[in-house]
Tab-separated table of C-alpha atoms in Angstrom:
chain	number	residue	atom	x	y	z
A	233	MET	CA	0.000	0.000	0.000
A	234	GLY	CA	2.062	2.878	-1.225
A	235	GLY	CA	-0.578	5.600	-1.368
A	236	GLY	CA	0.490	8.931	-2.736
A	237	GLN	CA	2.582	7.435	-5.530
A	238	GLY	CA	2.218	9.597	-8.629
A	239	THR	CA	2.148	8.647	-12.292
A	240	GLN	CA	4.388	11.465	-13.406
A	241	SER	CA	6.876	10.332	-16.022
A	242	GLY	CA	8.452	13.599	-17.109
A	243	SER	CA	11.953	14.934	-16.772
A	244	GLY	CA	11.338	16.593	-13.397
A	245	SER	CA	12.434	20.084	-14.561
A	246	GLY	CA	10.340	20.745	-17.644
A	247	PRO	CA	6.694	21.586	-18.408
A	248	GLU	CA	4.351	18.633	-18.679
A	249	ARG	CA	0.993	17.880	-20.263
A	250	ALA	CA	-1.738	15.364	-19.570
A	251	ASP	CA	-1.602	12.442	-21.981
A	252	ALA	CA	-4.135	9.598	-21.651
A	253	GLY	CA	-4.322	9.934	-17.879
A	254	ARG	CA	-0.580	10.316	-17.391
A	255	PHE	CA	1.828	13.239	-17.405
A	256	ALA	CA	4.352	13.483	-20.234
A	257	PRO	CA	6.976	16.121	-21.094
A	258	ALA	CA	5.629	19.013	-23.138
A	259	ALA	CA	7.683	19.517	-26.285
A	260	GLY	CA	9.272	22.784	-27.365
A	261	PRO	CA	9.236	24.291	-30.854
A	262	ASP	CA	11.847	21.752	-31.980
A	263	GLY	CA	9.712	18.838	-30.789
A	264	LYS	CA	12.002	18.009	-27.854
A	265	PRO	CA	11.386	18.398	-24.100
A	266	TYR	CA	12.879	21.564	-22.633
A	267	VAL	CA	13.667	23.032	-19.224
A	268	ALA	CA	10.959	25.282	-17.792
A	269	ASP	CA	11.859	28.961	-17.522
A	270	ALA	CA	11.293	28.871	-13.749
A	271	PHE	CA	14.156	26.453	-13.343
A	272	HIS	CA	16.539	29.049	-14.767
A	273	THR	CA	15.553	31.432	-11.955
A	274	ARG	CA	18.187	31.876	-9.291
A	275	PRO	CA	17.119	30.633	-5.845
A	276	GLY	CA	15.753	33.489	-3.766
A	277	ALA	CA	15.711	34.222	-0.064
A	278	GLU	CA	13.316	31.948	1.796
A	279	ASP	CA	11.339	32.727	4.927
A	280	GLY	CA	12.890	30.005	7.039
A	281	ALA	CA	14.675	26.680	7.113
A	282	ARG	CA	13.737	23.020	7.062
A	283	LEU	CA	15.188	20.220	9.098
A	284	SER	CA	14.774	16.843	7.401
A	285	MET	CA	15.507	13.441	8.902
A	286	SER	CA	15.807	10.032	7.256
A	287	ILE	CA	15.517	7.321	9.892
A	288	ARG	CA	15.706	3.550	9.636
A	289	THR	CA	14.698	1.333	12.541
A	290	LEU	CA	14.773	-2.436	12.859
A	291	ARG	CA	13.107	-4.464	15.613
A	292	PRO	CA	12.095	-8.081	16.163
A	293	ALA	CA	8.769	-8.972	14.569
A	294	ASP	CA	6.703	-10.187	17.517
A	295	GLY	CA	3.166	-9.813	18.766
A	296	GLN	CA	4.101	-7.066	21.252
A	297	LEU	CA	5.557	-4.696	18.666
A	298	VAL	CA	3.745	-1.367	18.231
A	299	LEU	CA	4.791	0.782	15.286
A	300	GLY	CA	4.978	4.555	15.070
A	301	GLY	CA	6.863	5.119	18.319
A	302	ALA	CA	10.002	6.413	16.626
A	303	LEU	CA	8.053	8.926	14.544
A	304	GLU	CA	6.000	10.014	17.549
A	305	HIS	CA	9.128	10.612	19.624
A	306	VAL	CA	10.716	12.739	16.897
A	307	CYS	CA	7.509	14.748	16.496
A	308	ARG	CA	7.200	15.388	20.231
A	309	VAL	CA	10.784	16.654	20.440
A	310	LEU	CA	10.641	18.833	17.319
A	311	THR	CA	7.070	20.165	17.551
A	312	GLY	CA	5.986	19.532	21.144
A	313	ALA	CA	3.184	17.164	20.159
A	314	PRO	CA	2.590	13.789	18.463
A	315	PRO	CA	1.449	13.690	14.834
A	316	ALA	CA	-2.099	14.934	14.399
A	317	GLY	CA	-3.067	12.399	11.765
A	318	TRP	CA	-2.021	9.655	9.406
A	319	SER	CA	-3.330	7.975	6.265
A	320	THR	CA	-2.239	5.678	3.459
A	321	ALA	CA	-3.247	8.332	0.891
A	322	GLU	CA	-4.207	11.961	0.753
A	323	PRO	CA	-6.006	13.574	2.438
A	324	VAL	CA	-4.250	12.713	5.699
A	325	ASN	CA	-7.354	12.752	7.888
A	326	VAL	CA	-7.213	9.732	10.232
A	327	PRO	CA	-6.464	10.657	13.881
A	328	TRP	CA	-3.005	9.511	14.973
A	329	SER	CA	-3.129	5.983	16.375
A	330	PRO	CA	-0.038	3.738	16.605
A	331	ARG	CA	-2.279	0.776	17.385
A	332	ARG	CA	-4.409	1.186	14.262
A	333	LEU	CA	-1.443	1.636	11.934
A	334	THR	CA	0.245	-1.387	13.567
A	335	ASP	CA	-2.862	-3.504	12.974
A	336	LEU	CA	-2.883	-2.447	9.311
A	337	ALA	CA	0.816	-3.194	8.829
A	338	ARG	CA	0.491	-6.567	10.575
A	339	SER	CA	-2.443	-7.609	8.378
A	340	ARG	CA	-0.498	-6.708	5.249
A	341	ALA	CA	2.688	-8.399	6.477
A	342	ARG	CA	0.761	-11.698	6.648
A	343	ARG	CA	0.423	-11.371	2.855
A	344	SER	CA	4.084	-10.336	2.488
A	345	LEU	CA	3.066	-6.765	1.628
A	346	PRO	CA	4.771	-3.596	2.903
A	347	THR	CA	2.743	-0.667	4.260
A	348	TRP	CA	3.229	3.011	3.432
A	349	PHE	CA	1.588	5.904	5.228
A	350	ALA	CA	1.946	9.656	5.636
A	351	ALA	CA	1.605	11.693	8.811
A	352	VAL	CA	1.183	15.410	9.497
A	353	GLY	CA	1.478	17.784	12.421
A	354	GLY	CA	-1.382	19.697	13.961
A	355	PRO	CA	-2.353	23.380	13.702
A	356	GLY	CA	0.579	25.571	14.623
A	357	ARG	CA	2.888	22.545	14.565
A	358	PRO	CA	3.634	21.940	10.851
A	359	LEU	CA	5.322	18.662	10.022
A	360	ALA	CA	5.302	16.258	7.089
A	361	ALA	CA	6.363	12.634	7.425
A	362	THR	CA	6.209	9.320	5.600
A	363	VAL	CA	6.789	5.815	6.920
A	364	ARG	CA	7.331	2.576	5.017
A	365	VAL	CA	6.982	-0.598	7.068
A	366	ALA	CA	8.262	-3.928	5.757
A	367	ARG	CA	8.958	-7.358	7.189
A	368	THR	CA	12.541	-8.476	6.474
A	369	VAL	CA	14.606	-11.500	7.426
A	370	ALA	CA	16.056	-9.398	10.267
A	371	GLY	CA	12.717	-8.212	11.661
A	372	THR	CA	10.298	-5.327	11.154
A	373	GLU	CA	11.827	-2.334	9.405
A	374	GLU	CA	10.515	1.223	9.437
A	375	ARG	CA	11.938	3.772	6.976
A	376	ILE	CA	10.876	7.203	8.171
A	377	THR	CA	11.259	10.643	6.630
A	378	VAL	CA	10.371	13.740	8.648
A	379	THR	CA	10.514	17.388	7.597
A	380	VAL	CA	9.916	20.201	10.087
A	381	PRO	CA	9.964	23.869	9.003
A	382	HIS	CA	11.233	26.764	11.088
A	383	GLN	CA	10.431	30.432	10.649
A	384	ALA	CA	13.225	32.874	9.894
A	385	GLY	CA	14.878	33.882	13.130
A	386	HIS	CA	14.127	30.532	14.779
A	387	ALA	CA	17.075	28.187	14.432
A	388	PRO	CA	16.305	24.484	13.910
A	389	PRO	CA	17.116	22.475	17.058
A	390	VAL	CA	20.320	20.930	15.729
A	391	GLU	CA	21.653	20.632	19.264
A	392	ALA	CA	18.811	18.205	20.099
A	393	LEU	CA	19.663	15.703	17.360
A	394	ALA	CA	22.035	13.628	19.496
A	395	GLU	CA	19.396	13.400	22.225
A	396	VAL	CA	16.784	12.317	19.688
A	397	ALA	CA	19.155	9.709	18.254
A	398	GLU	CA	19.972	8.300	21.684
A	399	ALA	CA	16.296	7.810	22.519
A	400	LEU	CA	15.706	6.133	19.161
A	401	ALA	CA	18.697	3.842	19.672
A	402	GLN	CA	17.691	2.843	23.197
A	403	ARG	CA	13.941	2.404	22.720
A	404	HIS	CA	13.094	2.128	19.043
A	405	GLY	CA	15.770	-0.003	17.350
A	406	LEU	CA	17.612	2.771	15.510
A	407	ALA	CA	19.755	1.511	12.643
A	408	THR	CA	20.669	4.809	10.961
A	409	MET	CA	19.626	8.461	11.056
A	410	VAL	CA	20.728	11.093	8.533
A	411	THR	CA	19.703	14.740	8.986
A	412	GLU	CA	19.839	17.658	6.566
A	413	LEU	CA	19.216	21.400	6.612
A	414	ARG	CA	18.058	23.600	3.766
A	415	PRO	CA	16.337	26.955	3.218
A	416	GLY	CA	12.629	26.575	2.673
A	417	ARG	CA	9.199	28.032	3.103
A	418	ALA	CA	7.744	27.664	6.558
A	419	ASP	CA	4.454	26.365	5.122
A	420	LEU	CA	6.246	23.350	3.544
A	421	THR	CA	5.350	24.362	-0.008
A	422	TRP	CA	7.919	24.451	-2.834
A	423	PRO	CA	8.428	27.288	-5.308
A	424	ALA	CA	8.388	26.476	-9.008
A	425	ARG	CA	12.096	27.029	-9.511
A	426	ARG	CA	15.446	25.328	-9.119
A	427	GLU	CA	16.339	24.826	-5.454
A	428	PRO	CA	19.810	24.398	-3.923
A	429	PRO	CA	20.618	20.984	-2.465
A	430	PRO	CA	20.356	20.403	1.284
A	431	VAL	CA	23.380	20.437	3.555
A	432	PRO	CA	24.024	17.211	5.510
A	433	CYS	CA	23.932	17.949	9.204
A	434	SER	CA	24.621	14.657	10.999
A	435	VAL	CA	24.788	10.883	10.644
A	436	THR	CA	23.976	8.538	13.507
A	437	LEU	CA	24.653	4.817	13.409
A	438	GLY	CA	22.760	2.544	15.769
A	439	PRO	CA	24.450	-0.086	17.975
A	440	ALA	CA	24.127	-2.896	15.433
A	441	ALA	CA	25.578	-0.776	12.622
A	442	VAL	CA	28.455	0.341	14.859
A	443	ALA	CA	29.227	-3.246	15.832
A	444	ALA	CA	29.141	-4.380	12.196
A	445	ALA	CA	31.448	-1.606	10.952
A	446	GLY	CA	33.682	-1.535	14.033
A	447	ALA	CA	33.490	1.235	16.631
A	448	ALA	CA	37.221	2.006	16.535
A	449	ARG	CA	37.168	2.227	12.734
A	450	LEU	CA	34.181	4.579	12.771
A	451	ARG	CA	35.796	6.827	15.372
A	452	ARG	CA	38.741	7.293	12.999
A	453	ALA	CA	36.591	7.775	9.896
A	454	LEU	CA	36.556	11.583	10.134
A	455	PRO	CA	39.843	12.979	11.471
A	456	ASP	CA	38.294	16.401	12.088
A	457	VAL	CA	35.102	15.139	13.774
A	458	VAL	CA	34.806	13.357	17.111
A	459	PRO	CA	31.662	11.195	17.062
A	460	VAL	CA	29.463	11.326	20.149
A	461	PRO	CA	28.871	7.914	21.782
A	462	LEU	CA	25.256	7.352	22.786
A	463	GLY	CA	23.973	4.716	25.153
A	464	PRO	CA	25.855	2.019	27.075
A	465	PRO	CA	29.627	1.836	26.448
A	466	GLY	CA	29.410	-1.842	25.579
A	467	ALA	CA	26.938	-1.269	22.717
A	468	PRO	CA	27.000	2.414	21.775
A	469	ALA	CA	25.427	4.280	18.923
A	470	LEU	CA	27.714	6.879	17.298
A	471	HIS	CA	26.496	10.343	16.350
A	472	HIS	CA	28.652	12.154	13.736
A	473	PRO	CA	28.015	15.933	13.419
A	474	LEU	CA	28.726	17.037	9.838
A	475	GLY	CA	27.285	20.439	9.100
A	476	ASP	CA	29.020	22.899	11.394
A	477	THR	CA	31.172	24.227	8.529
A	478	ALA	CA	30.653	25.199	4.888
A	479	PRO	CA	28.294	23.001	2.815
A	480	ALA	CA	31.156	21.624	0.707
A	481	GLU	CA	32.949	20.457	3.848
A	482	ALA	CA	29.792	18.811	5.196
A	483	TRP	CA	29.372	16.893	1.927
A	484	ARG	CA	33.042	15.882	2.025
A	485	ARG	CA	32.613	14.478	5.506
A	486	LEU	CA	29.508	12.574	4.462
A	487	GLY	CA	31.423	11.102	1.522
A	488	ARG	CA	34.278	9.933	3.752
A	489	LEU	CA	31.851	8.280	6.145
A	490	ARG	CA	30.042	6.618	3.249
A	491	ASP	CA	33.323	5.229	1.968
A	492	VAL	CA	34.114	3.737	5.377
A	493	LEU	CA	30.695	2.127	5.543
A	494	GLY	CA	30.893	0.842	1.971
A	495	GLY	CA	27.716	2.565	0.811
A	496	PRO	CA	25.412	5.537	1.457
A	497	PRO	CA	24.465	5.796	5.156
A	498	GLY	CA	20.912	4.687	5.765
A	499	THR	CA	20.646	2.407	2.732
A	500	GLY	CA	21.871	-0.775	4.318
């Protein structure tokens, strides 16, 4: 159940037209797709910033498991409240209920089907999130994306990321967490123009990922960054801050960490 999946098949940066129920690139005078004028516009000043998180959790698949706890914890820390609602397709109008979404995911897992749903924040607490739940050979996996906007003059709570990661690692089976910052509208809409890429802010590896890669090796991965150990010394998570310098340096650090891990963080 992957509600919200579009049928768009265009280039992603050019005008499109409806064609037999699908979207297709609109051709220019020469008959070829072209880049929309708006995408030549230089990015302008935005009215705030957005903190985005990509989180992967993995827990044993048993009858006591309740899903949604990781997302709810993140929402409470970043907005002061749990998600207001969830749904498997727009509009997102079902009151937030970890038990109901767990029951849905469990019923679909019996047929070897994953479950996708979106969640939103309440009035005055804007937030957009998606969760994909799947049963794997290692257990029940949740892949969570969360985006929280912040008005200009209100800095995103970057200092709270290590605390969030530690709670996820200790109580919600954190495997990986990657966070990013970027300018953006506080209402979570996107302008019709080219946007600059986000800046990686931090990477956190859960206890199992640290054990698999080797804690000592990970501590040496970034010579100019000291990772923060989270949780018990015998099975720590490691939180790597990345974005306290220029964007190019943050991307360089992310690349070095990816090379040590043998692939993009969060994809394993």
